[in-house]
Every structure is written in C-alpha cells, then in structure tokens.
Amino acid sequence: MADESISRRGLFMKLGILFNGLVATALAVPIVGFVLSSITRGRSNAYLAWVPLGPVNQFPEGETRLATFKNPNVMPTDGKTVDTSCWVRRVEGDQFQVFAINCAHLGCPVRWFPQSGLFMCPCHGGAYYRDGSRASGPPERGLFEYPHKVENGLITIQAGELPTPGASAALIGKKLPCA
Ligand code: FES
C-alpha cells in the first residue's frame, strides 16, 4: 500500500512537472519571439523602401508643402491608411528637409503655419520652428525627419514605418550622406 502510494505520488509529481513545463513553454515562445523580433527588426531594412514624393519643382524654394506617399509596409486590407502625409521643406536648390507629420510628443498630426513660420500641434500646444527643431511645449525633441535624396529631378524618401520616440525613430531621423 505504501509503495503504491509513493508510486502514485511520484506519478502525480511527474505529471505536474510535465504540465508546468508545457505551460512555461507555451508562455515563453511568444515572449521570446517578441524579444527576438525587436532585435532582428532593428537589423533588417526589408520593411523600408524608397518612395517618391514627386518632382522637385512641385516644391518651391523657401516653402514648406504637404506631400503624401504610399506606405510600403502595409497589408492588402489596409485601404486608405496606406496614404501617409509628410511635410516637405525645400530650403534651396536640392536641399530639402522632409518631416514626419506626427508630433514628437504623442504623435498628433502637426500643421504648418507659414505666417508664423511654425509647425503647431493641436493636441497639447507643441510648436516647432521651420527647420523642425523644437520651439515650445511638451515635445522633448524636434520633428522626426525622413532620410531623403534627390535624383533625376525627383525627391524620394525612405519610408516604411511610422516615426516614434523608440529605436525606429533613430533610424527615421538618421540622415543619409546623400541627403
Ligand atoms: S501630441 Fe503634440 S504636443 Fe502632445
């Protein structure tokens, strides 16, 4: 009887360990996948693509204009959300700045006011100078910029993910040598 009790206890112990192991594995797989995806995502540029904004003569020197492009990192079901806006500032000649439309605070779309020479955020009053640097309000930094290049009279930006204050923003804000 004692032997049978011990063996039954041992069996339940082994079943318990097996069950805990299965639960731990089931929980660990998505967590490990999430952690690894953030690492591999930072190394891969597969989701980034160069997309055209239009001929440079659409953007007069000294002015800032709104432009839209199709986000290359979308699903077929995304519909109109693939259309993304950005602010294009043509400083002079082929010298441009292309700003994300999203405020660097919490992402509300900023508007350009040529009269005051400021980008203004309607959500919490954030303001940015014409060169995208922070002027006032809660944002801790200037507007995010897209890497861009001018080739054959066409301005093109590197797009594919929304700028955020995370690591991806560092990528978006990084200027390329050709910019
Ligand atoms: S989201 Fe623009 S100031 Fe807060």
CSV table of C-alpha atoms and ligand atoms in Angstrom, one decimal, residues 103 105-108 121 123-124 126 138-139, ligand 1:
chain,number,residue,atom,x,y,z
A,103,CYS,CA,4.3,65.3,-33.4
A,105,HIS,CA,5.3,64.2,-28.2
A,106,LEU,CA,2.4,61.8,-28.7
A,107,GLY,CA,2.0,61.6,-32.5
A,108,CYS,CA,-0.8,64.1,-33.3
A,121,CYS,CA,0.4,70.6,-32.8
A,123,CYS,CA,-3.2,68.3,-29.1
A,124,HIS,CA,-1.0,69.9,-26.4
A,126,GLY,CA,3.7,71.7,-29.1
A,138,PRO,CA,5.7,69.2,-24.3
A,139,PRO,CA,7.8,67.6,-27.1
B,1,FES,S1,1.0,65.3,-29.3
B,1,FES,FE1,1.8,67.2,-29.9
B,1,FES,S2,2.1,68.3,-28.1
B,1,FES,FE2,1.3,66.4,-27.5
